[in-house]
Structure formats: C-alpha cells, structure tokens
mmCIF file of C-alpha atoms in Angstrom:
data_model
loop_
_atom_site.group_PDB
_atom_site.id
_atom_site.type_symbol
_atom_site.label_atom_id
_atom_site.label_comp_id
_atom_site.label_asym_id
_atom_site.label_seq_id
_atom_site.Cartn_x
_atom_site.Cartn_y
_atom_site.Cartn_z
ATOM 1 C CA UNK A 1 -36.181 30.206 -2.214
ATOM 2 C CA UNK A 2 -37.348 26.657 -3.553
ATOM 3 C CA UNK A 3 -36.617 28.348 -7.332
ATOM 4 C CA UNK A 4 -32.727 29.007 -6.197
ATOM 5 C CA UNK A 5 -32.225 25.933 -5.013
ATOM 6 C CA UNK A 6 -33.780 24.359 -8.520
ATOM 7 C CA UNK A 7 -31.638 26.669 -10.045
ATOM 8 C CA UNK A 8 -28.303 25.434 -8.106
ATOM 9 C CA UNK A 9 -29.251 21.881 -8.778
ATOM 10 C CA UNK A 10 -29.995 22.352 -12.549
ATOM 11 C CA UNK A 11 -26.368 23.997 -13.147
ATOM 12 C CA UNK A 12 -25.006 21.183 -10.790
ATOM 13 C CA UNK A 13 -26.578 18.318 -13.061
ATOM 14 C CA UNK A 14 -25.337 20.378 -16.310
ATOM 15 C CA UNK A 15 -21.909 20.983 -14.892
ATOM 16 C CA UNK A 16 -21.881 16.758 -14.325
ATOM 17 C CA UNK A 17 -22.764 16.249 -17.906
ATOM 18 C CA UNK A 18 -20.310 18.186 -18.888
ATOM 19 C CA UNK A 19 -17.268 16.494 -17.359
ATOM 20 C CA UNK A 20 -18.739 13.003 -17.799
ATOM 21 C CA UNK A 21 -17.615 12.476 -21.861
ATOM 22 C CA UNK A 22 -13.905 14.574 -21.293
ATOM 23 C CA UNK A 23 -13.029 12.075 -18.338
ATOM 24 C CA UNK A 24 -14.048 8.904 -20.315
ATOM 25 C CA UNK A 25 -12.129 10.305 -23.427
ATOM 26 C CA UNK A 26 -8.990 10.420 -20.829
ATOM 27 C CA UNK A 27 -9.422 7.180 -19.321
ATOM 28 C CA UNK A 28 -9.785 5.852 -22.716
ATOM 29 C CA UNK A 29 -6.947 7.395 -23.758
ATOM 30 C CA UNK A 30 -4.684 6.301 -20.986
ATOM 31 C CA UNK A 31 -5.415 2.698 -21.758
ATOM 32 C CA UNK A 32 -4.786 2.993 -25.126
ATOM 33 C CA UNK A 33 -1.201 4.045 -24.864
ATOM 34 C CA UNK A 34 1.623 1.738 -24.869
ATOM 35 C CA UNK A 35 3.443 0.796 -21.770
ATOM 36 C CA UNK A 36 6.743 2.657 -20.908
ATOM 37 C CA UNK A 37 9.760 0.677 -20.815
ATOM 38 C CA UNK A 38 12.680 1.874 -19.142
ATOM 39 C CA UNK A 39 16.072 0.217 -20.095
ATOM 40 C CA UNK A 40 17.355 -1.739 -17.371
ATOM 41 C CA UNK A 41 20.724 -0.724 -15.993
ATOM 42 C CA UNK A 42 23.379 -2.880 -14.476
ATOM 43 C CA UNK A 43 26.020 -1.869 -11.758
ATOM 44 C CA UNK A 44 28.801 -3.407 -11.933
ATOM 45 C CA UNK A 45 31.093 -2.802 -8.707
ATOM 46 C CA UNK A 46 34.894 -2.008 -8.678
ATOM 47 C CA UNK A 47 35.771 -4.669 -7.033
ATOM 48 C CA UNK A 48 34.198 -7.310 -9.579
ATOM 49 C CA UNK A 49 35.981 -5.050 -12.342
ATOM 50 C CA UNK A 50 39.447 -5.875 -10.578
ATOM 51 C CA UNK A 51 38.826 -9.686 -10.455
ATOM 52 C CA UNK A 52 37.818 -9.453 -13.847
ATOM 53 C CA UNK A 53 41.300 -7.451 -14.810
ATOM 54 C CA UNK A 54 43.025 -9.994 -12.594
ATOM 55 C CA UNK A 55 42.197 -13.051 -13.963
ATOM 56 C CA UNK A 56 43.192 -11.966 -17.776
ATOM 57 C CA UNK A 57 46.136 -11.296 -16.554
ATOM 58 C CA UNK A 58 46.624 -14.174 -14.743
ATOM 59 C CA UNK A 59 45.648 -16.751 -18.237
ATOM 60 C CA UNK A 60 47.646 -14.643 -20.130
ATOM 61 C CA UNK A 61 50.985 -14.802 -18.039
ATOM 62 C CA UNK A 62 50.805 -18.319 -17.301
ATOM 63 C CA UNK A 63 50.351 -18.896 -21.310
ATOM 64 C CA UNK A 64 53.489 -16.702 -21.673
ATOM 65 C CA UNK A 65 55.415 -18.536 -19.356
ATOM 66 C CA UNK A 66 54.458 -22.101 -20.382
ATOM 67 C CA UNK A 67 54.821 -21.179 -23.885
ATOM 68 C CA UNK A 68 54.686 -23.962 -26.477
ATOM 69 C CA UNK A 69 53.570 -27.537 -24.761
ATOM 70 C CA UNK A 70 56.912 -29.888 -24.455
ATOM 71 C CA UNK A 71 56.822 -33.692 -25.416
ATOM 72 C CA UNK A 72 56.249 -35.685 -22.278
ATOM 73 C CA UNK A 73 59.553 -37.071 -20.872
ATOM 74 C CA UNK A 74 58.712 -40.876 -21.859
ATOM 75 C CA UNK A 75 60.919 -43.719 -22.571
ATOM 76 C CA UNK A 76 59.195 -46.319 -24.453
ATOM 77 C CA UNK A 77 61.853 -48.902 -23.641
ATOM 78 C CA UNK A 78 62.422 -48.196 -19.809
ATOM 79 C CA UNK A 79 61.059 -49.963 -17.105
ATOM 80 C CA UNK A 80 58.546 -49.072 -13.932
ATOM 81 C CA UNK A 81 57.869 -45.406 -15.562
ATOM 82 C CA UNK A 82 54.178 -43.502 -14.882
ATOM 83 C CA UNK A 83 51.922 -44.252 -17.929
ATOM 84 C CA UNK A 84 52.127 -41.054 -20.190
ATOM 85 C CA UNK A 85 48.864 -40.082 -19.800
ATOM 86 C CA UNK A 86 49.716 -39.278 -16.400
ATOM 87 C CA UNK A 87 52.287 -37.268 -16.984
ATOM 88 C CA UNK A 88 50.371 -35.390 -19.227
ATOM 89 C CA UNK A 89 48.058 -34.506 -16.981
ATOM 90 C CA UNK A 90 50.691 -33.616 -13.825
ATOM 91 C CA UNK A 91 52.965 -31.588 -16.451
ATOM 92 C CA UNK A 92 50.606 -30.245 -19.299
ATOM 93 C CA UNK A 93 52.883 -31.755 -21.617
ATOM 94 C CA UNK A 94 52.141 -34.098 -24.579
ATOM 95 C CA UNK A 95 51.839 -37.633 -25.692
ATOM 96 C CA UNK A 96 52.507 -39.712 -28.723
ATOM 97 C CA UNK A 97 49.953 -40.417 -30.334
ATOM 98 C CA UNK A 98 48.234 -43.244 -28.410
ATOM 99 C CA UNK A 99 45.212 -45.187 -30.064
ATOM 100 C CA UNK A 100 41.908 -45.517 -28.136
ATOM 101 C CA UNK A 101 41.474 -48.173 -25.206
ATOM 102 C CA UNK A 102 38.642 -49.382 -27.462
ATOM 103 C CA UNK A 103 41.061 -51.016 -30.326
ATOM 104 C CA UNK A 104 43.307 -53.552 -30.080
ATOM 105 C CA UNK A 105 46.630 -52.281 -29.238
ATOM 106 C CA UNK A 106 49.799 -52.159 -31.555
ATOM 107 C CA UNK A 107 52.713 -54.386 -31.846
ATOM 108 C CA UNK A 108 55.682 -53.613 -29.751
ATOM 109 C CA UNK A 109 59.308 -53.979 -30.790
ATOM 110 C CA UNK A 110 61.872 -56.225 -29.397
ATOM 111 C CA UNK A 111 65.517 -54.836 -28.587
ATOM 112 C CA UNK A 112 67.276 -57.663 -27.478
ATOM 113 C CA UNK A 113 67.451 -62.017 -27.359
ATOM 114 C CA UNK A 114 70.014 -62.890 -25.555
ATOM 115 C CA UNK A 115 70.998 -65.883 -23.448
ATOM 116 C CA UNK A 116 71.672 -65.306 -19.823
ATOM 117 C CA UNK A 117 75.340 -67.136 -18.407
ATOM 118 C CA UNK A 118 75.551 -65.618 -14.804
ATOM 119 C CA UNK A 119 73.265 -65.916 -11.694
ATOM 120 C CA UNK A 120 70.192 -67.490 -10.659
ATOM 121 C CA UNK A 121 68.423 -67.810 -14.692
ATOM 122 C CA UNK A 122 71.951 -68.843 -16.128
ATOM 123 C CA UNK A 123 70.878 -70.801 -18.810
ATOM 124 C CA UNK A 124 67.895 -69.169 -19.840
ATOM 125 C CA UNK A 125 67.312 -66.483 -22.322
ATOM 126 C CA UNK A 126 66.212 -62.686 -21.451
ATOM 127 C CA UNK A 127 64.050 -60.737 -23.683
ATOM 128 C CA UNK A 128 63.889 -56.984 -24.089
ATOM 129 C CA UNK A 129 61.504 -54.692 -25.878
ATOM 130 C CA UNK A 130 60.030 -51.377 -26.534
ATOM 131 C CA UNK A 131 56.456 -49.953 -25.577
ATOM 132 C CA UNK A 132 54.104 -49.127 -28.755
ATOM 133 C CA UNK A 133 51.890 -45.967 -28.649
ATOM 134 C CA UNK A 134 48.278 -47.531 -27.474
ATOM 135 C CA UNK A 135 47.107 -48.084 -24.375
ATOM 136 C CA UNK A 136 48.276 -51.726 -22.810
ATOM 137 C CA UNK A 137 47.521 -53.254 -19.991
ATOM 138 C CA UNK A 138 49.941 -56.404 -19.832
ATOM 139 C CA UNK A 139 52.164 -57.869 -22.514
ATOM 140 C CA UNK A 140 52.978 -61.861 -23.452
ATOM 141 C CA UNK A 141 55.710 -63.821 -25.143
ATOM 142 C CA UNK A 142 54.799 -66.370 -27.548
ATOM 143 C CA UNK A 143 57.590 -68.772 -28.677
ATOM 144 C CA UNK A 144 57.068 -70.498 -31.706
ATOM 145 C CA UNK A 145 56.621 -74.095 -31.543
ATOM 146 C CA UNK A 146 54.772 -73.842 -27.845
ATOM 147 C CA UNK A 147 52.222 -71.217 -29.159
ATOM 148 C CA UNK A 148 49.846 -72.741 -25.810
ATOM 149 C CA UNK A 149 52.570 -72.117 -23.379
ATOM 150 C CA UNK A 150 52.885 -68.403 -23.331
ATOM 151 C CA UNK A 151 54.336 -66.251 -20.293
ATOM 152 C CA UNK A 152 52.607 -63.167 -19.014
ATOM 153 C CA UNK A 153 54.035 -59.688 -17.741
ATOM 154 C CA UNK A 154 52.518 -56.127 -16.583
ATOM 155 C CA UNK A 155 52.009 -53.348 -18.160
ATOM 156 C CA UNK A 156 55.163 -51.165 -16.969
ATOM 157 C CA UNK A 157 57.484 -54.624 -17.892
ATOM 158 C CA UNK A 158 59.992 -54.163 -20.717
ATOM 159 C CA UNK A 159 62.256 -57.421 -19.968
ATOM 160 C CA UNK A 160 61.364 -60.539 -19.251
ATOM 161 C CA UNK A 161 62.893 -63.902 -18.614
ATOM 162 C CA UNK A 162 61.678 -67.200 -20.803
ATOM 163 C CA UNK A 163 63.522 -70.864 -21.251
ATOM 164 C CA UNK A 164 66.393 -71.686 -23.186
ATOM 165 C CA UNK A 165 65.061 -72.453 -27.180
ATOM 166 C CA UNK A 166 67.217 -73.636 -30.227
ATOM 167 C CA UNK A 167 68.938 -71.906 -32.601
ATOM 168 C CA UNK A 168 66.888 -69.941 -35.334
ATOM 169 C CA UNK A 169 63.647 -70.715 -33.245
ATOM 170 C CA UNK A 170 61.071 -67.373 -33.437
ATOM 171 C CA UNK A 171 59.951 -65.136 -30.649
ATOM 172 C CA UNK A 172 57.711 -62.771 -30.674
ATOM 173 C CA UNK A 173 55.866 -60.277 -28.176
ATOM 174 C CA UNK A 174 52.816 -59.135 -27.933
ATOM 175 C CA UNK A 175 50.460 -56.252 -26.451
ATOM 176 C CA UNK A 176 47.184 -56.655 -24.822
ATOM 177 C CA UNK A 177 44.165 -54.498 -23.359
ATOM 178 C CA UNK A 178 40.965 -54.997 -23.275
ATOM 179 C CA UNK A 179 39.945 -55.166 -27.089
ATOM 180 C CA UNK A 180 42.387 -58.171 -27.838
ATOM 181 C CA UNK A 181 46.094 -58.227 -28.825
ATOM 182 C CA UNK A 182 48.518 -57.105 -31.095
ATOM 183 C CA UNK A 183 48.763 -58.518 -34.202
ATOM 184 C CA UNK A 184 52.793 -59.931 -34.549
ATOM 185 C CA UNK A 185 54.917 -58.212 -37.157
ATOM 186 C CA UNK A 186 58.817 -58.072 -38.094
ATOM 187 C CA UNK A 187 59.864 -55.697 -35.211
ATOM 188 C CA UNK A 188 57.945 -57.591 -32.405
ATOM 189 C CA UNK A 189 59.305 -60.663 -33.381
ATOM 190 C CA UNK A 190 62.855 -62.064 -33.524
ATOM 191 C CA UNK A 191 64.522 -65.339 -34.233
ATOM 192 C CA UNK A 192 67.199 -66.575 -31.630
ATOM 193 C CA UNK A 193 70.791 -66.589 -32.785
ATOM 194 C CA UNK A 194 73.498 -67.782 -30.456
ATOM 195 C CA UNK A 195 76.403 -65.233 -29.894
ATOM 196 C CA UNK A 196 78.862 -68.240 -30.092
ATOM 197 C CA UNK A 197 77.833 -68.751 -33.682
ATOM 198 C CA UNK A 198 77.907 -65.443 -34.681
ATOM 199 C CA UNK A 199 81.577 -65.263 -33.176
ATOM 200 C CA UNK A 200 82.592 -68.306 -35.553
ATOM 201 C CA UNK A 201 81.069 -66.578 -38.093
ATOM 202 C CA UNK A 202 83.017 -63.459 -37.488
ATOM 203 C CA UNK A 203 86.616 -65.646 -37.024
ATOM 204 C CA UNK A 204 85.868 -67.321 -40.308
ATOM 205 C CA UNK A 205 85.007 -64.265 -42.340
ATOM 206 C CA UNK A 206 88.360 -62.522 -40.939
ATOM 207 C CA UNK A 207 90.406 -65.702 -41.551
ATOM 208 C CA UNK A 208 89.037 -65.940 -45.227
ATOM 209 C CA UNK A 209 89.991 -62.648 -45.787
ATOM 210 C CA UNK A 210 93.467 -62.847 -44.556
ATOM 211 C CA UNK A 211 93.654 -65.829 -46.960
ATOM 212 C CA UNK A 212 92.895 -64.116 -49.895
ATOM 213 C CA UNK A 213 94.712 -60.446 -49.047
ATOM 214 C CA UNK A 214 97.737 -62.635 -49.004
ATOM 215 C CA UNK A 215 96.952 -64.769 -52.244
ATOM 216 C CA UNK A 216 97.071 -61.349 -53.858
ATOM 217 C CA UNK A 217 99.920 -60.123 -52.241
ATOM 218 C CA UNK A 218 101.775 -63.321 -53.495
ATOM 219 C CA UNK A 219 100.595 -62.868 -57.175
ATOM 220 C CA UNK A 220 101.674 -59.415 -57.235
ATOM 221 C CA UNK A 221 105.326 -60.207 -56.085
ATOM 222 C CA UNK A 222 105.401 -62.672 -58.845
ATOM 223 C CA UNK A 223 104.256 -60.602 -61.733
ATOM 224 C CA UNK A 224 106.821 -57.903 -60.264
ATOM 225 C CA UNK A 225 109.471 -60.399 -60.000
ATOM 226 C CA UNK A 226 108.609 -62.046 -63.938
ATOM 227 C CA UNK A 227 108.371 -58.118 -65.149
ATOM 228 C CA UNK A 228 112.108 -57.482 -63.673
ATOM 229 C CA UNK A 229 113.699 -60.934 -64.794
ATOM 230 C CA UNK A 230 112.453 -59.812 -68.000
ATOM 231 C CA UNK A 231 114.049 -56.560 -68.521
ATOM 232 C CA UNK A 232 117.199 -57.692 -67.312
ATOM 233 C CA UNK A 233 117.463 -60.451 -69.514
ATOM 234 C CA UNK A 234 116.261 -57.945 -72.739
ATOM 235 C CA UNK A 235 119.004 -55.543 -71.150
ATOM 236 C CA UNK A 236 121.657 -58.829 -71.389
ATOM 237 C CA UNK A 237 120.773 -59.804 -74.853
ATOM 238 C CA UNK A 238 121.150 -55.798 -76.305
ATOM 239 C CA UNK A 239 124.718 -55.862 -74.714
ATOM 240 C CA UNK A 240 126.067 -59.120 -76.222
ATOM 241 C CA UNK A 241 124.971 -57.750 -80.102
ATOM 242 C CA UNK A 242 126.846 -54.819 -79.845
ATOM 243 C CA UNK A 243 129.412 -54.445 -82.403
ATOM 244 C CA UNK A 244 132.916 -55.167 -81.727
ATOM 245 C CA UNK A 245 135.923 -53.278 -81.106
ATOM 246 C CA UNK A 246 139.279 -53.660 -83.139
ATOM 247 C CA UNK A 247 142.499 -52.582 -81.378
ATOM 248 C CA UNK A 248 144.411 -50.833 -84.057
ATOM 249 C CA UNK A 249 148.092 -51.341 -82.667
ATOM 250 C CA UNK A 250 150.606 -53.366 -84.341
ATOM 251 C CA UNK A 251 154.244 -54.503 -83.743
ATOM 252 C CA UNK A 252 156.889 -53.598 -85.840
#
C-alpha cells in the first residue's frame, strides 16, 4: 500500500515537471508579442450629415446671390453721411481705398469759394469741399495771412462758413486724425476771386470782341468796294479806245 502511494506521488511530481518549462515558454511568449491595435471607428449620425449638407448649401447660395461685392454707395462731397466703413460692414460692400488711422490723413479738395449775399452770414464767404480717402476725424480752414486763427469742423462737415477776405487771398483746407494733418496741395487750396470781377472780365472780353469782328467787317467792305470801283473804271477806259465808226452816207 505505502509503495502505491510512492508510486502515485512520483508520477505526480514527474507529470509537474513536465508542464512547468511548456507554460513558462507560453507566458513568455505572450509577453513577447506586440499589442493588437484595432482601428478606431467613428459614427457619424444622419442628422449631423444633413447639417453638414445644409450649410454648403447655404455658403454657396448666398455667394450666388450676392455675386461680385458692389462699391459702397458713398459721396465724398455730401454732408451728414455714415462713415464708409460702416457701410461696409452693414452691406458687405466696398471702400475706396482708405489709408490707416495710424498716418496722417490726405488732403481734401475744395469745390467751391463763394461769397454769401442773402440771410443771416450775408457778407461772409462759404466754403465747400470734398472728403479724401483716409480716415478723418475733423477738418480746419486755414486762411492765408491769419495762419493762427483757424476755424474747426467735424468729421461728416463738407461746408463751412468763414469771414469775408480780399481778392486773390488763399484758402486752403485741411484733414486731421490722430497722426497730424494733411499736408496742403493745389486741390485743397483755392484763392478767392470775386464773381463781380469775373463778370467785368467776361463784359470786357465780349465787348473787345465785338470791336474787332466789326473792324474786320469794315475792312472787308472796303477792299470789296476798292476791287469793284476798279473794274468799273478798267471797264470805262476799254470803252472810250474803241475805234470809231464812220457813217458812209452822203448827199447828192
């Protein structure tokens, strides 16, 4: 009896030996191998599909519609009008080309100097001008001769009302932001001519032409009227040298 159980436990212990160096090959084995890495997959639901589809078509259409962007609807030379750059932004249309707030700004042009005779600034003179493309916050008119007395106006201003000055006396306008003012050139300035003078101007031009049209009409009629005293008196002188005629008749 004690042999069979020695027996059992002998081929137990060999059995053990046995499987002991197969499992360590597997284990090692196992940890050897590379990790298995399964591509990841995304779902994407319908519903995100359609809002995808719908807002393509949505950019798209809305290009299609606005088509090419418009200029802005901007008078330089009106009055009280919303700065361009907001239109531009309300619309989606475009602006001239404006330089930055950073630089000084560029010269404006002047329309009009012209003296005022009705109503409250009768006497005085109004000037006009026209907006340049930069970015202005308030504009001033310097006349020449009182360059420390200069008058002021807002941005959106494009008249303005200033004293009375002499004939031929400059005025100019400039534009100002934050990085200084416009330097003056021969469109933002303007010397101050008096319509009354240009009128006398005008008469005396039209009267000295008058004069002279009829100078030459006079000349003419006198070389005409030499030219045809001259033939006629040719045409005389031809007639008196012809030769004479004897009347042949005789009494008897």
């Amino acid at each position: 009896m004690m042999s069979l159980y020695r027996n059992l436990t002998v081929l137990l212990l060999f059995l053990i030996a046995a499987l002991l160096p197969s499992s360590h090959l597997l284990t090692h084995a196992a940890s050897a191998s590379p990790p298995v890495t399964r591509p990841r997959i995304n779902y994407t639901s319908l519903d995100d599909y359609e809002d995808d589809i719908h807002e393509v078509f949505v950019k798209k259409t809305t290009a299609v519609k606005r088509g090419p962007p418009q200029l802005c609807k901007f008078d330089s030379c009106s009055e009280n009008q919303e700065p361009c750059d907001v239109l531009e932004a309300k619309h989606g249309c475009l602006c001239p080309g404006v330089s930055r707030a950073d630089v000084p700004p560029h010269a404006p042009r002047i329309q009009a100097l012209l003296p005022i005779n009705a109503g409250a600034d009768s006497g005085k003179l109004e000037i006009k001008w026209c907006a340049p493309s930069s970015v202005v916050s308030g504009y001033k008119v310097v006349i020449e001769g009182s360059e420390g007395d200069t008058l002021e106006f807002r941005d959106a201003a494009r008249r303005g009302v200033i004293k009375t000055v002499e004939v031929g006396t400059k005025v100019c306008v400039e534009a100002v932001n934050n990085a200084g003012s416009s330097t003056a050139s021969d469109f933002s300035c303007m010397r101050f001519h008096h319509p009354e003078s240009s009128d006398r101007k005008l008469l005396a031009g039209v009267i000295g032409g008058g004069v002279t049209l009829l100078l030459i009409l006079i000349l003419v009629a006198v070389i005409f009227w030499k030219y045809k005293t001259n033939k006629k008196a040719k045409g005389d002188s031809t007639d008196g040298l012809g030769n004479p005629t004897y009347s042949t008749e005789g009494t008897l």
